[in-house]
Short mmCIF file of C-alpha atoms in Angstrom, two decimals:
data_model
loop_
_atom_site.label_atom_id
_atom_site.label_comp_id
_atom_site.label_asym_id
_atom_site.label_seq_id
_atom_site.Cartn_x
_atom_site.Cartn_y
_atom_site.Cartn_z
CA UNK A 1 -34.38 -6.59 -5.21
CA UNK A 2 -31.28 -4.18 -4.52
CA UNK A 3 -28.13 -5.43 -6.30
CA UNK A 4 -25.53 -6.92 -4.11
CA UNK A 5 -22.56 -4.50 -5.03
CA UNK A 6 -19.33 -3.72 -3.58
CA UNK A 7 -19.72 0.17 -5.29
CA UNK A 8 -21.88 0.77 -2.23
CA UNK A 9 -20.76 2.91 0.65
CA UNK A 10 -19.17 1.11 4.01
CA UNK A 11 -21.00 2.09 7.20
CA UNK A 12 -17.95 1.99 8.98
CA UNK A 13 -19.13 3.80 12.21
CA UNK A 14 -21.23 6.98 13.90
CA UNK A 15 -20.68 10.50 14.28
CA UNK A 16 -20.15 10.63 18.02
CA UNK A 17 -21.60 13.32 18.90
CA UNK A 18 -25.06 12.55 17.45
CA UNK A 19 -26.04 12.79 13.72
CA UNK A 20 -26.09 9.11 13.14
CA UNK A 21 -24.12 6.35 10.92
CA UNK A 22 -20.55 7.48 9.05
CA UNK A 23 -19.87 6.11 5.49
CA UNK A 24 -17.32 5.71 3.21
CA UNK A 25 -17.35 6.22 -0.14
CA UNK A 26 -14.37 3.67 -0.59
CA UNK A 27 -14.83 2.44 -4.89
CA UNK A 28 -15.30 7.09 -5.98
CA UNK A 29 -11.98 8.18 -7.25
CA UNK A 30 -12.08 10.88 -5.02
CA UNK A 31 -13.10 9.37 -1.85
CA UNK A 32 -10.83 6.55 -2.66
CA UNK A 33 -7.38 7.03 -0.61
CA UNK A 34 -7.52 6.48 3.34
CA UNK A 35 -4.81 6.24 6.03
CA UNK A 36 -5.13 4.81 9.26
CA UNK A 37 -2.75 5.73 12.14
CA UNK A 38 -2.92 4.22 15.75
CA UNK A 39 -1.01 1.73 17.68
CA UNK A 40 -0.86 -1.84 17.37
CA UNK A 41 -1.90 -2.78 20.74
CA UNK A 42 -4.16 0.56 21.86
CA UNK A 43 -6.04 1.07 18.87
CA UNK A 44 -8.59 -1.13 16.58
CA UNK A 45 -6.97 -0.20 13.73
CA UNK A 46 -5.90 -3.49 12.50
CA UNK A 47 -9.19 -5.09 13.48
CA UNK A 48 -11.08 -2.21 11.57
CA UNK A 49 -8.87 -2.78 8.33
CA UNK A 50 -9.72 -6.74 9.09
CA UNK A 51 -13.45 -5.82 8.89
CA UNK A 52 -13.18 -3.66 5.65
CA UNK A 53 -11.61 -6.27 3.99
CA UNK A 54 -14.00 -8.93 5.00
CA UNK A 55 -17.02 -6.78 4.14
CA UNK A 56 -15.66 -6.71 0.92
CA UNK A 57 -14.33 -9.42 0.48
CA UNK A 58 -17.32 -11.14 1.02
CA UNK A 59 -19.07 -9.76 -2.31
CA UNK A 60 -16.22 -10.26 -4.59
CA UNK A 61 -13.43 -12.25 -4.08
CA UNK A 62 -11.21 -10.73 -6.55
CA UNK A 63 -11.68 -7.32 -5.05
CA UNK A 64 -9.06 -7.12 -1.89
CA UNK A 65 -5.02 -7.34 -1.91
CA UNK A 66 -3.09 -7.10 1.01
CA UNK A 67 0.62 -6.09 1.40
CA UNK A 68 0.99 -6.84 4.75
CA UNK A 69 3.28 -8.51 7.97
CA UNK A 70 0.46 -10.68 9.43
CA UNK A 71 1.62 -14.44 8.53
CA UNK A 72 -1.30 -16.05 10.95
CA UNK A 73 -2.72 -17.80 7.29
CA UNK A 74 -0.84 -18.35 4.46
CA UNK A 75 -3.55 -19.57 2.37
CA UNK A 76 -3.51 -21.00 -1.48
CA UNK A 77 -0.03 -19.63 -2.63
CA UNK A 78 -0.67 -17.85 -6.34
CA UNK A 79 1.90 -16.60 -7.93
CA UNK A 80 2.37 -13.15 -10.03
CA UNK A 81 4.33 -12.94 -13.41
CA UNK A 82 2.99 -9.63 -14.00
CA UNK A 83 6.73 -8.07 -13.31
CA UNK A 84 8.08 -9.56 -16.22
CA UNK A 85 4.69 -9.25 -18.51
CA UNK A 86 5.43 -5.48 -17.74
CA UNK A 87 8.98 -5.63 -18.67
CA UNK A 88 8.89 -7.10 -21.46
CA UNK A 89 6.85 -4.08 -23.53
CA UNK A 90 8.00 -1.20 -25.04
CA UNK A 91 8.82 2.33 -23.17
CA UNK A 92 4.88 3.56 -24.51
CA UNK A 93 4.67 5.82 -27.57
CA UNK A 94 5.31 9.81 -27.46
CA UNK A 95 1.42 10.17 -27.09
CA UNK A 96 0.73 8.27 -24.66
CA UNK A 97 -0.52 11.06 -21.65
CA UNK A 98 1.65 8.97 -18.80
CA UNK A 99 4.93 8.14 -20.91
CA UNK A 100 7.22 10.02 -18.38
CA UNK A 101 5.92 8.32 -15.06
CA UNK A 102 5.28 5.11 -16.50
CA UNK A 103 9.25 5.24 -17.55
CA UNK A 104 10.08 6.36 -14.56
CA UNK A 105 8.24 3.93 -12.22
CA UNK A 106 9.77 1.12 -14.05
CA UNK A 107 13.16 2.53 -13.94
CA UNK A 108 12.79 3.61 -9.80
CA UNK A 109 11.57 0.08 -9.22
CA UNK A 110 14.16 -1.75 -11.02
CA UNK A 111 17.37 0.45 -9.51
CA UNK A 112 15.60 0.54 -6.33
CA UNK A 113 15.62 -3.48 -6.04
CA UNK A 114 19.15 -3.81 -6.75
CA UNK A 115 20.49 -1.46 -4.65
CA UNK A 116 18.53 -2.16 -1.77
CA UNK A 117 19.92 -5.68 -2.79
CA UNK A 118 23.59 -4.68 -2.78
CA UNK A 119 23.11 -2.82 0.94
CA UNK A 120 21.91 -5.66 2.76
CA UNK A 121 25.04 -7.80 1.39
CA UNK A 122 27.26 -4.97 2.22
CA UNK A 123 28.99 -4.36 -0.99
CA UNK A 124 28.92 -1.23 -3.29
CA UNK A 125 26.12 -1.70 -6.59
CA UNK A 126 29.06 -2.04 -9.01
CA UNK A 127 30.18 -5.08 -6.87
CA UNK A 128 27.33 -7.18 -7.53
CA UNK A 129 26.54 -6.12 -11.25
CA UNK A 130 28.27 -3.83 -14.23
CA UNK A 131 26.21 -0.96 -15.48
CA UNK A 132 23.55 -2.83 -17.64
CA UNK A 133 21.48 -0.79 -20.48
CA UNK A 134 18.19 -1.97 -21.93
CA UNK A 135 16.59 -1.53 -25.45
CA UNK A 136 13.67 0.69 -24.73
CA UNK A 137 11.94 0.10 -28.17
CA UNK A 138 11.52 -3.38 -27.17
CA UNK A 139 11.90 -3.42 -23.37
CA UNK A 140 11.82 -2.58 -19.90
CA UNK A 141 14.75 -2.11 -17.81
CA UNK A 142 14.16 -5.16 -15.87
CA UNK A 143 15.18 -7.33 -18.89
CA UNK A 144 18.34 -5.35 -19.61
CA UNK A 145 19.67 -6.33 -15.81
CA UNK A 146 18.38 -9.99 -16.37
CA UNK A 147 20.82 -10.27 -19.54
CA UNK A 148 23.72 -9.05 -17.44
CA UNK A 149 23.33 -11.71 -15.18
CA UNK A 150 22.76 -14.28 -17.70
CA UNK A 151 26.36 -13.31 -18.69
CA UNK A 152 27.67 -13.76 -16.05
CA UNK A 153 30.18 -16.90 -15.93
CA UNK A 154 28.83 -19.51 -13.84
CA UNK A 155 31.71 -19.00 -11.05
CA UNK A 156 30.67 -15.22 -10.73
CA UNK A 157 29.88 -15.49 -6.72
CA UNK A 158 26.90 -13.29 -7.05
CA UNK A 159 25.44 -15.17 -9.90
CA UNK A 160 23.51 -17.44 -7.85
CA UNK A 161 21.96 -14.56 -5.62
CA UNK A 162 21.01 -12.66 -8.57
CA UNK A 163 19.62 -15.51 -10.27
CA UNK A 164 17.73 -15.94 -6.85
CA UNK A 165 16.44 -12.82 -7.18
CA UNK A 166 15.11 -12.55 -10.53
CA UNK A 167 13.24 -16.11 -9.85
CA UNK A 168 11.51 -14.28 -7.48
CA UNK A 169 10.17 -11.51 -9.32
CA UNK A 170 9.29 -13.16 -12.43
CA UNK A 171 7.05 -15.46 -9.74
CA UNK A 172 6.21 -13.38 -6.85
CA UNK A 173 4.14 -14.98 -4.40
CA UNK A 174 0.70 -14.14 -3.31
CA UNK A 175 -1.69 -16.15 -1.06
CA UNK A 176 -5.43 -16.69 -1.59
CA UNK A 177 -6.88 -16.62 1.60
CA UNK A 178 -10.90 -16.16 3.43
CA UNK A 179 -9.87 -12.19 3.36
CA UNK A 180 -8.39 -11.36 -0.04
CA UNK A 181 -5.15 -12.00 -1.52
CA UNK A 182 -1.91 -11.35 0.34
CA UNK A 183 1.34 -10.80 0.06
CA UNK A 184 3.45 -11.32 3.07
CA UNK A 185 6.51 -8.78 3.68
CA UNK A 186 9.51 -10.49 4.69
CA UNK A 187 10.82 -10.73 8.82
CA UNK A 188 14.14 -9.66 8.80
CA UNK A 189 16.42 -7.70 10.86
CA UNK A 190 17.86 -6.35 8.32
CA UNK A 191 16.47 -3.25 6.77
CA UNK A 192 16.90 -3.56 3.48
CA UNK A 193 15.86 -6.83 2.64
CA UNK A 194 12.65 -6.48 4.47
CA UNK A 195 12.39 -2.74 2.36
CA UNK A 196 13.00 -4.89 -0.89
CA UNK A 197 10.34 -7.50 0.29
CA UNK A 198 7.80 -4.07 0.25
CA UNK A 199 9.04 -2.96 -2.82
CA UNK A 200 8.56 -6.28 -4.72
CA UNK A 201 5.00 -6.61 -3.56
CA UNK A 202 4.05 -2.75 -4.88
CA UNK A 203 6.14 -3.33 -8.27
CA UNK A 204 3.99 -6.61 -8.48
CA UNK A 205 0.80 -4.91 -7.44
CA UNK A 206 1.69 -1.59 -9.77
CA UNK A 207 2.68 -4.65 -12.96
CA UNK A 208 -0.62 -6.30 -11.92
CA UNK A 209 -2.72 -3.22 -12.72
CA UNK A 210 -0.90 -2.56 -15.93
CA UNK A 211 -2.18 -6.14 -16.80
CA UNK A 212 -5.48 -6.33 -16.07
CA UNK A 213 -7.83 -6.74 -19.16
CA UNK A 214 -11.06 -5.91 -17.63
CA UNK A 215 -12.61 -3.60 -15.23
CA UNK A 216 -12.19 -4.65 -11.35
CA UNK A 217 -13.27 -2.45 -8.43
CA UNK A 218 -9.82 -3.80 -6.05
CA UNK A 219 -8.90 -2.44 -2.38
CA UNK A 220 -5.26 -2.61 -1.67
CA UNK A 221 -4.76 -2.52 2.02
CA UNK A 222 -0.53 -1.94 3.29
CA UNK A 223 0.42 -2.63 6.69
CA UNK A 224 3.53 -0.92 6.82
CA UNK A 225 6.20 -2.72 8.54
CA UNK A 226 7.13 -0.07 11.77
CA UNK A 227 10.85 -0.34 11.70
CA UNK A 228 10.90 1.14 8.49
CA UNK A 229 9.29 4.55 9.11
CA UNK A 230 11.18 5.04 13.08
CA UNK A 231 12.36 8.50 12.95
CA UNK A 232 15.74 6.85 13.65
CA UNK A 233 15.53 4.96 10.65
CA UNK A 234 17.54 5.02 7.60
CA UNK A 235 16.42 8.10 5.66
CA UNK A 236 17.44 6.36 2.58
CA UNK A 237 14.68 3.95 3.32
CA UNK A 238 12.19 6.69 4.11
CA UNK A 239 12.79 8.25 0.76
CA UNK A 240 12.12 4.82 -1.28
CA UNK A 241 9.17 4.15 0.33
CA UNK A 242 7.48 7.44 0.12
CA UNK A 243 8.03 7.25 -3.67
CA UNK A 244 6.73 4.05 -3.35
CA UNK A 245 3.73 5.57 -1.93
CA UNK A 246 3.45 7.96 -4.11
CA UNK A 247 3.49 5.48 -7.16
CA UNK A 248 0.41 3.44 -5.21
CA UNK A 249 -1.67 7.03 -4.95
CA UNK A 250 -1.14 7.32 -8.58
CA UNK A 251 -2.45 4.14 -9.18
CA UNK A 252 -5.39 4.67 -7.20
CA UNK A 253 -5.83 8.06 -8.89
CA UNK A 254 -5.67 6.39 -12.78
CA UNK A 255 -7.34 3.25 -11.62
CA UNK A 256 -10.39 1.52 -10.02
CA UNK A 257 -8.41 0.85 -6.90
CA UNK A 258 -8.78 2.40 -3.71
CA UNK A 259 -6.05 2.59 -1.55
CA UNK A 260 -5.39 1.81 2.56
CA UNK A 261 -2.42 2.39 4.30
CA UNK A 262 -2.55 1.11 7.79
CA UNK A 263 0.48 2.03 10.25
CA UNK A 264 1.62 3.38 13.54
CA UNK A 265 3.08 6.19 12.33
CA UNK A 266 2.15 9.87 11.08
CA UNK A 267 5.06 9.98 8.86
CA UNK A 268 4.82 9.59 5.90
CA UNK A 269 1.17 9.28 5.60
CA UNK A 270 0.25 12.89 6.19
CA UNK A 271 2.72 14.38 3.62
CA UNK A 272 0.56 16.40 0.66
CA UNK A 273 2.66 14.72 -2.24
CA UNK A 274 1.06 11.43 -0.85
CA UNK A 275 -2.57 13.23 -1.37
CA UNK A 276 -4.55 10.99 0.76
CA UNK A 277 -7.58 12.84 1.37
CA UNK A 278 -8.66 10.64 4.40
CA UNK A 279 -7.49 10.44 7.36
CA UNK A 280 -8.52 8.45 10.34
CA UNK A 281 -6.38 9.29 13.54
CA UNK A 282 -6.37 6.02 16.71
CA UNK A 283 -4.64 6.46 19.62
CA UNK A 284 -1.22 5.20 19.27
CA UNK A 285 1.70 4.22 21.40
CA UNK A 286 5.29 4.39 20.45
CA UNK A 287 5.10 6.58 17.29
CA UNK A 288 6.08 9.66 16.31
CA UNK A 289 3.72 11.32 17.93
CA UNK A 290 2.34 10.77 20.83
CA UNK A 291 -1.87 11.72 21.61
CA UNK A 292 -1.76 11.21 25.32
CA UNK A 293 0.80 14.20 25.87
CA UNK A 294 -0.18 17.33 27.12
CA UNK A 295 0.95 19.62 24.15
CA UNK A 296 -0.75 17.26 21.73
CA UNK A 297 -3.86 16.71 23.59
CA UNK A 298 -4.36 20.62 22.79
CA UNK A 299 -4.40 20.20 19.44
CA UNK A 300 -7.14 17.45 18.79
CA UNK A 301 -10.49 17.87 19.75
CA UNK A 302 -11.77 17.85 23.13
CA UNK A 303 -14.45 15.65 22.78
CA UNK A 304 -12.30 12.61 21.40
CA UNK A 305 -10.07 13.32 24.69
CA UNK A 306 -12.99 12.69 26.33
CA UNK A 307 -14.15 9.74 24.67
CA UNK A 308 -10.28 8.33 24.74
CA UNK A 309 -10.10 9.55 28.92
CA UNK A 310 -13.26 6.89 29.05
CA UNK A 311 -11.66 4.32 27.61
CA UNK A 312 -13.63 4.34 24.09
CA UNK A 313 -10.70 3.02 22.22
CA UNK A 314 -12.37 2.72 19.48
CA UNK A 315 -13.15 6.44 19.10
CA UNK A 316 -11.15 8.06 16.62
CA UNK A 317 -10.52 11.69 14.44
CA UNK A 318 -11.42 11.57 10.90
CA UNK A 319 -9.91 13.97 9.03
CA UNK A 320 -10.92 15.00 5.32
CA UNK A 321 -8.07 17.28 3.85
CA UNK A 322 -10.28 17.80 1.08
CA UNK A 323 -13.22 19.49 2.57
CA UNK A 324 -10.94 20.74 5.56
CA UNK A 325 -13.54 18.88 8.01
CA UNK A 326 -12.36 17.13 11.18
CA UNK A 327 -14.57 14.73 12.81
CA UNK A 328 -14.66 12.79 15.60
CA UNK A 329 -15.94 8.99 15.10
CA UNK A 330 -16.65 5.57 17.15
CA UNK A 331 -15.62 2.53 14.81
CA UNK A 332 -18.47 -0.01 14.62
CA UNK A 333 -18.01 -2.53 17.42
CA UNK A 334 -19.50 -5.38 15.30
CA UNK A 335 -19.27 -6.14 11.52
CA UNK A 336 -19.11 -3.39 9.04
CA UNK A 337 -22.29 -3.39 6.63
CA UNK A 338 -22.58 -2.07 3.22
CA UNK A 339 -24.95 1.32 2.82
CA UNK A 340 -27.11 -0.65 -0.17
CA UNK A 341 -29.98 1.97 -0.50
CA UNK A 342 -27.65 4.86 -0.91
CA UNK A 343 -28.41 8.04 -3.45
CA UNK A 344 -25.04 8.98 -5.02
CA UNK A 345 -26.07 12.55 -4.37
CA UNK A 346 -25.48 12.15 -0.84
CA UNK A 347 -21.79 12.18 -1.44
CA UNK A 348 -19.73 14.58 -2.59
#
């Protein structure tokens, strides 16, 4: 009897011009990292990220996260205290081989949070807090901000907010539901809380991986919230999220945890510092780029023009920036199935 795994392939599709079924390696560290571009009302993509999970999902329930916008299900709320469990070690020993970006990803997600905080109040950082300092023998730098606004006299008129604030990441809330665990990015119109909303569920995600005390095979899939990567945008915002990003490929790259980012837009996903190695391209609608042009119909392959001119929506261009292969593939119309009887020497 073959062992009911989740470190089996995904048949996620065919080679459309003949060859047969496409796989994924998702759980192999290299093989691990996959963005998926297309719009939200032309392309499958979020119905192909729904079926990943659930194929997943459906083997281990412990193995899918979500950081997404979708609110349809809220599910069982569970919340994280991983933030704080985090924060409340030691900057790591001289040895250690990832001192310098485990210092700095605690440091970029603290500062991050509180500026982003100040902006969508409209008042400068020094407004809403003094200069705080933490005890990194003992410490992260989350605690040394939480002691400054413990300090704070009661009639401070940002007390409350900040107090607000550090409730929520000390308890940051994700939902059990039927296709993983999710956390729900906040609605707003404005920018920067809805930017801090993202950046709380990655520093909880990033905490919960420091945490973990046994091996877990996990899939974290991120919808990225549009408004936040238009090329009209705040460029501010662009830059905190790509480091973001950039922290979450690192993870993925130290970790058993395989990575999806799922948007409408090229940018940032197809920068190298990112180094996603896949790729898989939908035809999209409103982004910054657009397929259906004639300049950039020139540049893609003539057969998925073809399939696209048909109507085959859910043909699409995989692109491996590893092996410098670019290949054009039909998403599976039904369920996605796991590839059980697979040799690991199949894949490289």
């Amino acid at each position: 009897m073959i062992e009911k795994s989740i470190e089996r392939p995904l048949l996620i599709g065919n080679f459309t011009n003949g060859g047969g079924e496409m796989a994924w390696a998702w759980w192999m560290r290299h093989h691990s990292k996959l963005a998926i571009v297309g719009s939200a009302e032309l392309s499958p993509r979020k119905k192909f990220v729904k079926k990943v999970a659930n194929c997943i999902h459906s083997r281990d329930q412990d193995a899918v996260y979500w950081i997404t916008t979708n609110k349809e299900k809220l599910g069982v709320l569970n919340v994280d205290n991983s933030i704080n469990w985090v924060e409340e070690f030691s900057d790591p020993p001289e040895e250690y081989t990832d001192r310098e970006a485990f210092i700095k990803t605690r440091q970029f997600f603290s500062t991050t949070y509180f500026n982003l905080l100040a902006k969508s109040m409209g008042i400068k950082r020094s407004e809403l807090m003094p200069l705080s300092s933490y005890k990194r023998s003992l410490e992260g730098p989350l605690m040394g901000y939480k002691r400054v606004v413990d300090s704070q006299p009661d009639e401070d008129k940002y007390k409350e907010v900040l107090m607000k604030h550090m409730n929520h990441l000390s308890e940051v809330p994700w939902f059990k539901t039927a296709e993983g665990k999710k956390f729900f990015i906040q609605d707003s119109n404005n920018l920067y809380i809805t930017t801090m909303s993202l950046i709380s569920a990655i520093w909880s995600f990033w905490s919960l991986t420091c945490k973990a005390d046994a091996p877990q095979q996990m899939i974290l899939i991120v919808e990225l919230p549009k408004e936040l990567l238009q090329y009209d945008g705040e460029s501010e915002i662009h830059s905190i999220i790509v480091e973001a990003l950039e922290i979450l490929s690192r993870v993925s790259s130290l970790t058993t945890t395989s990575l999806i980012i799922s948007t409408e837009m090229l940018y940032p996903v197809m920068m190298q510092e990112l180094d996603i190695r896949f790729k898989l391209i939908l035809q999209t609608r409103d982004s910054d780029i657009d397929l259906s042009s004639t300049e950039n119909r020139e540049m893609i392959s003539p057969l998925l023009n073809e399939q696209w001119d048909a109507g085959n929506q859910n043909t699409g261009y995989w692109i491996d920036s590893y092996t410098n292969e670019n290949i054009v593939v039909t998403l599976k119309d039904k369920d996605i199935d796991f590839w059980d009887d697979y040799l690991a020497s199949n894949i490289e």
